[in-house]
Amino acid sequence: MATIELKKVEKRFGDFQAVKPLDLTIHDGEFVVLLGPSGCGKTTTLRMISGLESVSTGNILIAGRDVTWRHPSDRDIAFVFQLYALYPHMSVEKNITFPLEAEKASPQLIQDRLNHVIDLLQIKHLLPLKPGSLSGGDKQRVALGRALVRQPAAFLMDEPLGALDADFREKMRGEIKKVHIAEKATTVYVTHDQIEAMAMGDRIVVMSAAEVQQIGTPDEVYHDPSNLFVARFIGSPGMNLLPGRYADGAIHLPPDLHYKVAADHQPAVTGVIGRDGDIVLGFRPEAARIHEDGALAGEVYASDLHGAYRVLHVSVGDEVVHIRSERQVGHKIGSSVRFDIDPTMARLFDPRSGRSIRREVSQA
Amino acid sequence: MSNFEQNGPGFPVTESIRVDKVSPRARLSHALRAIVVIIVAIIMLVPIFVMGLTAFKSRSDVVAIPPKIIFEPTLEGFVFLLTNRSQLRGEALEEAKANIDNVGIFERIAITNGQSITGPSDFIKRLGNSVIIAFGATAASVVLGLLAAYAFSRFDIPGKDDLMFFILSGRMLPAVVVTIPIFLMYRQLGLYDTHLGMIIVYTVFNLSLTVWLLKGFIDEIPVEYEEAALVDGYSRFQAFTKIVLPQAATGIAATTVFSLIFVWNEYAFALMLTSETARTAPPAIATMLGRGGIEWSAIAAGTLAFLIPVLIVIFALRRHLLRGVTFGAIRQ
């Protein structure tokens, strides 16, 4: 297993910039998820690491070796494709051992590795079958097996669960994670499903418009998004964002609401916005508390029961915010509610740059 | 009677390709269509049937009017096709007739016609030439076509569309138009009346067909298979031979048959560019028409023999062919 380093890696197709210069280090044994909407450059990035796509500028190092211009077969990586790409004319067994035959491995080694993989993935019964007769989940298990059997320096996975049914996806998510832990495998995983990214990643690289928006742990990306895009994209629903005006330590929101910014947050805000300026107040649905004396208010627009909790859609001025509330308490549509925001979970953004305005952490 | 609503067509369902229902009237139209197909097939097969009969008819039966369907079969046609004979007269004929029980079946037929066999004819050689040239040219054009089609399908080639059109243009002129310039060139190059020369001309002529057909088949193979092979540790060429070729088998079979049938039946080039050593069967059979009296049974026998090699190939590849000609219709 190995460290993967991307240094100023860039991809251009003619005039179109598919991936803007990107620096990223994926540590040994780490599970890194490239997350973003379609067309954001995440798959191109993965394909550049694999060597299936050439880089326009920059360098790629795997285990300290510069592989920028090496053939894919010479990078010691395994790739799992979204549509499995199992060789249809070979049996499952042949499919799995195919990479080892490229290395001219001894029959004994091939047998040992095969046994290891089929034990790990529980696919012994599939060995004589052709891929065409397998279910989607089994195909993906076999594709994983083919990736694992070579014990490569890194695994690259391109939306491997994208073609599976929802409940099966959850099961395979667990299996991939289990395999990752068992093999201590450096893994780069591409997905557009942020729930998958949160559940699986040690770190998440959020990409949009050919650019990295934020690199961080799932916790950081969720609770401390670095800009408005990440705030909106992560979470379902995404973060509530209310544009308003900052003045005198408070945010004034239409129609006539005032949210007092926590005292320790104010210096940072004045640093970025000044004493008076436009600002965006962000908060997660679970950061809001319905409260009779709440500082903010709105009208219930819709109320969805999610089983364990309820999500209220509340219109505040022209915006609709989502608030997680207790399932037992019903709110009539059209009734007005007041709520507060947990001050530690309130996030502020500069609408001009889109960037988050973080609290200045006092250095101890 | 039942407490639930009954759905469905409300009449018996006898045959269906979907869950949609097929009415008796539709069945009738199915039957009618089948009958039409059978009639067309019979019309198409009549000439071949007549040819088969003629090959085994005697000289007098061949020209009988009305044509005989029931007759005494003879190998006369094959004797005329495969041997050179000389006319026997007077004593020699008497002597041969006396000895008729001690000679082989071919000689016996010749003697009955007042002839004796002087040696084998060159028909076997012509057929051999056809086999060498047809298989050589087909192999060359399929192999070259595969490589070109793969490149066109997978790589960014500058001016790809123009090149593809250029390749197609190789087939736009009819053979008759280009035979004379090729004849002149071949005479200078020493390729006139050689197997190599014929293989080259047919390969070039067929490449447009094979490149276009095979590109279609290779386009159908998802590129992910090769990419998987590349990261699995194989070179581009290994990925081509181990992954692309097996999956293109259907297309290769179909292309091979199309190419083979064209070369096998080709007449114009063969007539102009060969005379003796490399002459193929089609012009050889045709020139039989011109030698004195027309031996219809010999011509029929020759055509029958000429059909057999192609039939064998098509039969051997039939499993691939059926899938090949419907390619694109079914995604695997």
PDB file of N, CA, C and O in Angstrom, chain A residues 189-223:
ATOM      1  N   TYR A 189     -11.974   6.969  -4.058  1.00  0.00           N
ATOM      2  CA  TYR A 189     -13.328   6.536  -4.362  1.00  0.00           C
ATOM      3  C   TYR A 189     -14.102   7.730  -4.902  1.00  0.00           C
ATOM      4  O   TYR A 189     -14.180   8.769  -4.255  1.00  0.00           O
ATOM      5  N   VAL A 190     -14.635   7.582  -6.099  1.00  0.00           N
ATOM      6  CA  VAL A 190     -15.385   8.685  -6.710  1.00  0.00           C
ATOM      7  C   VAL A 190     -16.878   8.434  -6.557  1.00  0.00           C
ATOM      8  O   VAL A 190     -17.351   7.324  -6.798  1.00  0.00           O
ATOM      9  N   THR A 191     -17.603   9.441  -6.133  1.00  0.00           N
ATOM     10  CA  THR A 191     -19.056   9.310  -6.059  1.00  0.00           C
ATOM     11  C   THR A 191     -19.714  10.677  -6.148  1.00  0.00           C
ATOM     12  O   THR A 191     -19.077  11.701  -5.910  1.00  0.00           O
ATOM     13  N   HIS A 192     -20.977  10.690  -6.529  1.00  0.00           N
ATOM     14  CA  HIS A 192     -21.719  11.945  -6.463  1.00  0.00           C
ATOM     15  C   HIS A 192     -22.725  11.887  -5.313  1.00  0.00           C
ATOM     16  O   HIS A 192     -23.481  12.816  -5.092  1.00  0.00           O
ATOM     17  N   ASP A 193     -22.709  10.763  -4.602  1.00  0.00           N
ATOM     18  CA  ASP A 193     -23.671  10.542  -3.525  1.00  0.00           C
ATOM     19  C   ASP A 193     -23.025  10.957  -2.210  1.00  0.00           C
ATOM     20  O   ASP A 193     -22.123  10.292  -1.703  1.00  0.00           O
ATOM     21  N   GLN A 194     -23.480  12.089  -1.653  1.00  0.00           N
ATOM     22  CA  GLN A 194     -22.778  12.609  -0.487  1.00  0.00           C
ATOM     23  C   GLN A 194     -23.001  11.756   0.755  1.00  0.00           C
ATOM     24  O   GLN A 194     -22.174  11.742   1.647  1.00  0.00           O
ATOM     25  N   ILE A 195     -24.091  10.984   0.774  1.00  0.00           N
ATOM     26  CA  ILE A 195     -24.308  10.105   1.922  1.00  0.00           C
ATOM     27  C   ILE A 195     -23.247   8.999   1.912  1.00  0.00           C
ATOM     28  O   ILE A 195     -22.640   8.668   2.934  1.00  0.00           O
ATOM     29  N   GLU A 196     -23.003   8.473   0.697  1.00  0.00           N
ATOM     30  CA  GLU A 196     -21.961   7.460   0.531  1.00  0.00           C
ATOM     31  C   GLU A 196     -20.604   8.025   0.955  1.00  0.00           C
ATOM     32  O   GLU A 196     -19.836   7.375   1.657  1.00  0.00           O
ATOM     33  N   ALA A 197     -20.335   9.251   0.537  1.00  0.00           N
ATOM     34  CA  ALA A 197     -19.057   9.875   0.858  1.00  0.00           C
ATOM     35  C   ALA A 197     -18.895  10.030   2.364  1.00  0.00           C
ATOM     36  O   ALA A 197     -17.852   9.713   2.935  1.00  0.00           O
ATOM     37  N   MET A 198     -19.957  10.490   3.029  1.00  0.00           N
ATOM     38  CA  MET A 198     -19.890  10.698   4.473  1.00  0.00           C
ATOM     39  C   MET A 198     -19.691   9.368   5.191  1.00  0.00           C
ATOM     40  O   MET A 198     -18.958   9.276   6.165  1.00  0.00           O
ATOM     41  N   ALA A 199     -20.380   8.342   4.696  1.00  0.00           N
ATOM     42  CA  ALA A 199     -20.346   7.059   5.395  1.00  0.00           C
ATOM     43  C   ALA A 199     -18.999   6.369   5.233  1.00  0.00           C
ATOM     44  O   ALA A 199     -18.563   5.647   6.116  1.00  0.00           O
ATOM     45  N   MET A 200     -18.347   6.554   4.085  1.00  0.00           N
ATOM     46  CA  MET A 200     -17.179   5.734   3.790  1.00  0.00           C
ATOM     47  C   MET A 200     -15.851   6.449   3.946  1.00  0.00           C
ATOM     48  O   MET A 200     -14.842   5.831   4.250  1.00  0.00           O
ATOM     49  N   GLY A 201     -15.827   7.755   3.698  1.00  0.00           N
ATOM     50  CA  GLY A 201     -14.541   8.419   3.564  1.00  0.00           C
ATOM     51  C   GLY A 201     -13.837   8.689   4.878  1.00  0.00           C
ATOM     52  O   GLY A 201     -14.466   9.047   5.863  1.00  0.00           O
ATOM     53  N   ASP A 202     -12.518   8.510   4.877  1.00  0.00           N
ATOM     54  CA  ASP A 202     -11.701   9.070   5.954  1.00  0.00           C
ATOM     55  C   ASP A 202     -11.591  10.566   5.724  1.00  0.00           C
ATOM     56  O   ASP A 202     -11.655  11.374   6.635  1.00  0.00           O
ATOM     57  N   ARG A 203     -11.412  10.907   4.448  1.00  0.00           N
ATOM     58  CA  ARG A 203     -11.434  12.318   4.062  1.00  0.00           C
ATOM     59  C   ARG A 203     -12.268  12.454   2.802  1.00  0.00           C
ATOM     60  O   ARG A 203     -12.347  11.538   1.987  1.00  0.00           O
ATOM     61  N   ILE A 204     -12.872  13.619   2.651  1.00  0.00           N
ATOM     62  CA  ILE A 204     -13.675  13.893   1.465  1.00  0.00           C
ATOM     63  C   ILE A 204     -13.056  15.070   0.729  1.00  0.00           C
ATOM     64  O   ILE A 204     -12.691  16.070   1.348  1.00  0.00           O
ATOM     65  N   VAL A 205     -12.914  14.911  -0.579  1.00  0.00           N
ATOM     66  CA  VAL A 205     -12.474  16.011  -1.420  1.00  0.00           C
ATOM     67  C   VAL A 205     -13.709  16.466  -2.195  1.00  0.00           C
ATOM     68  O   VAL A 205     -14.197  15.744  -3.059  1.00  0.00           O
ATOM     69  N   VAL A 206     -14.240  17.635  -1.837  1.00  0.00           N
ATOM     70  CA  VAL A 206     -15.437  18.121  -2.529  1.00  0.00           C
ATOM     71  C   VAL A 206     -14.986  18.921  -3.741  1.00  0.00           C
ATOM     72  O   VAL A 206     -14.175  19.837  -3.625  1.00  0.00           O
ATOM     73  N   MET A 207     -15.485  18.520  -4.912  1.00  0.00           N
ATOM     74  CA  MET A 207     -15.099  19.207  -6.143  1.00  0.00           C
ATOM     75  C   MET A 207     -16.328  19.804  -6.807  1.00  0.00           C
ATOM     76  O   MET A 207     -17.430  19.278  -6.711  1.00  0.00           O
ATOM     77  N   SER A 208     -16.085  20.907  -7.479  1.00  0.00           N
ATOM     78  CA  SER A 208     -17.142  21.502  -8.294  1.00  0.00           C
ATOM     79  C   SER A 208     -16.479  22.381  -9.334  1.00  0.00           C
ATOM     80  O   SER A 208     -15.454  23.011  -9.049  1.00  0.00           O
ATOM     81  N   ALA A 209     -17.032  22.420 -10.516  1.00  0.00           N
ATOM     82  CA  ALA A 209     -16.530  23.275 -11.592  1.00  0.00           C
ATOM     83  C   ALA A 209     -15.020  23.123 -11.752  1.00  0.00           C
ATOM     84  O   ALA A 209     -14.279  24.100 -11.788  1.00  0.00           O
ATOM     85  N   ALA A 210     -14.562  21.876 -11.815  1.00  0.00           N
ATOM     86  CA  ALA A 210     -13.163  21.548 -12.097  1.00  0.00           C
ATOM     87  C   ALA A 210     -12.210  21.933 -10.976  1.00  0.00           C
ATOM     88  O   ALA A 210     -11.004  21.895 -11.139  1.00  0.00           O
ATOM     89  N   GLU A 211     -12.755  22.310  -9.832  1.00  0.00           N
ATOM     90  CA  GLU A 211     -11.912  22.819  -8.767  1.00  0.00           C
ATOM     91  C   GLU A 211     -12.210  22.137  -7.440  1.00  0.00           C
ATOM     92  O   GLU A 211     -13.365  21.790  -7.185  1.00  0.00           O
ATOM     93  N   VAL A 212     -11.194  22.001  -6.607  1.00  0.00           N
ATOM     94  CA  VAL A 212     -11.433  21.482  -5.274  1.00  0.00           C
ATOM     95  C   VAL A 212     -12.048  22.584  -4.433  1.00  0.00           C
ATOM     96  O   VAL A 212     -11.553  23.709  -4.402  1.00  0.00           O
ATOM     97  N   GLN A 213     -13.169  22.280  -3.770  1.00  0.00           N
ATOM     98  CA  GLN A 213     -13.829  23.268  -2.934  1.00  0.00           C
ATOM     99  C   GLN A 213     -13.383  23.130  -1.482  1.00  0.00           C
ATOM    100  O   GLN A 213     -13.227  24.112  -0.783  1.00  0.00           O
ATOM    101  N   GLN A 214     -13.218  21.878  -1.077  1.00  0.00           N
ATOM    102  CA  GLN A 214     -12.804  21.654   0.303  1.00  0.00           C
ATOM    103  C   GLN A 214     -12.253  20.242   0.442  1.00  0.00           C
ATOM    104  O   GLN A 214     -12.754  19.317  -0.201  1.00  0.00           O
ATOM    105  N   ILE A 215     -11.217  20.116   1.255  1.00  0.00           N
ATOM    106  CA  ILE A 215     -10.709  18.791   1.587  1.00  0.00           C
ATOM    107  C   ILE A 215     -10.800  18.670   3.099  1.00  0.00           C
ATOM    108  O   ILE A 215     -10.279  19.531   3.816  1.00  0.00           O
ATOM    109  N   GLY A 216     -11.473  17.638   3.569  1.00  0.00           N
ATOM    110  CA  GLY A 216     -11.580  17.512   5.013  1.00  0.00           C
ATOM    111  C   GLY A 216     -12.230  16.205   5.404  1.00  0.00           C
ATOM    112  O   GLY A 216     -12.699  15.450   4.548  1.00  0.00           O
ATOM    113  N   THR A 217     -12.277  15.947   6.708  1.00  0.00           N
ATOM    114  CA  THR A 217     -12.970  14.760   7.192  1.00  0.00           C
ATOM    115  C   THR A 217     -14.460  14.974   6.956  1.00  0.00           C
ATOM    116  O   THR A 217     -14.907  16.111   6.780  1.00  0.00           O
ATOM    117  N   PRO A 218     -15.249  13.887   6.961  1.00  0.00           N
ATOM    118  CA  PRO A 218     -16.699  14.059   6.784  1.00  0.00           C
ATOM    119  C   PRO A 218     -17.278  15.056   7.779  1.00  0.00           C
ATOM    120  O   PRO A 218     -18.132  15.872   7.427  1.00  0.00           O
ATOM    121  N   ASP A 219     -16.778  15.012   9.001  1.00  0.00           N
ATOM    122  CA  ASP A 219     -17.240  15.917  10.036  1.00  0.00           C
ATOM    123  C   ASP A 219     -16.983  17.371   9.664  1.00  0.00           C
ATOM    124  O   ASP A 219     -17.857  18.222   9.774  1.00  0.00           O
ATOM    125  N   GLU A 220     -15.766  17.644   9.226  1.00  0.00           N
ATOM    126  CA  GLU A 220     -15.408  19.018   8.850  1.00  0.00           C
ATOM    127  C   GLU A 220     -16.246  19.499   7.680  1.00  0.00           C
ATOM    128  O   GLU A 220     -16.755  20.616   7.662  1.00  0.00           O
ATOM    129  N   VAL A 221     -16.360  18.635   6.694  1.00  0.00           N
ATOM    130  CA  VAL A 221     -17.075  19.033   5.486  1.00  0.00           C
ATOM    131  C   VAL A 221     -18.539  19.307   5.806  1.00  0.00           C
ATOM    132  O   VAL A 221     -19.143  20.234   5.283  1.00  0.00           O
ATOM    133  N   TYR A 222     -19.091  18.532   6.727  1.00  0.00           N
ATOM    134  CA  TYR A 222     -20.500  18.699   7.065  1.00  0.00           C
ATOM    135  C   TYR A 222     -20.716  19.905   7.977  1.00  0.00           C
ATOM    136  O   TYR A 222     -21.566  20.746   7.707  1.00  0.00           O
ATOM    137  N   HIS A 223     -19.951  19.982   9.028  1.00  0.00           N
ATOM    138  CA  HIS A 223     -20.212  21.010  10.034  1.00  0.00           C
ATOM    139  C   HIS A 223     -19.501  22.312   9.759  1.00  0.00           C
ATOM    140  O   HIS A 223     -19.872  23.349  10.279  1.00  0.00           O
TER     141      HIS A 223
END
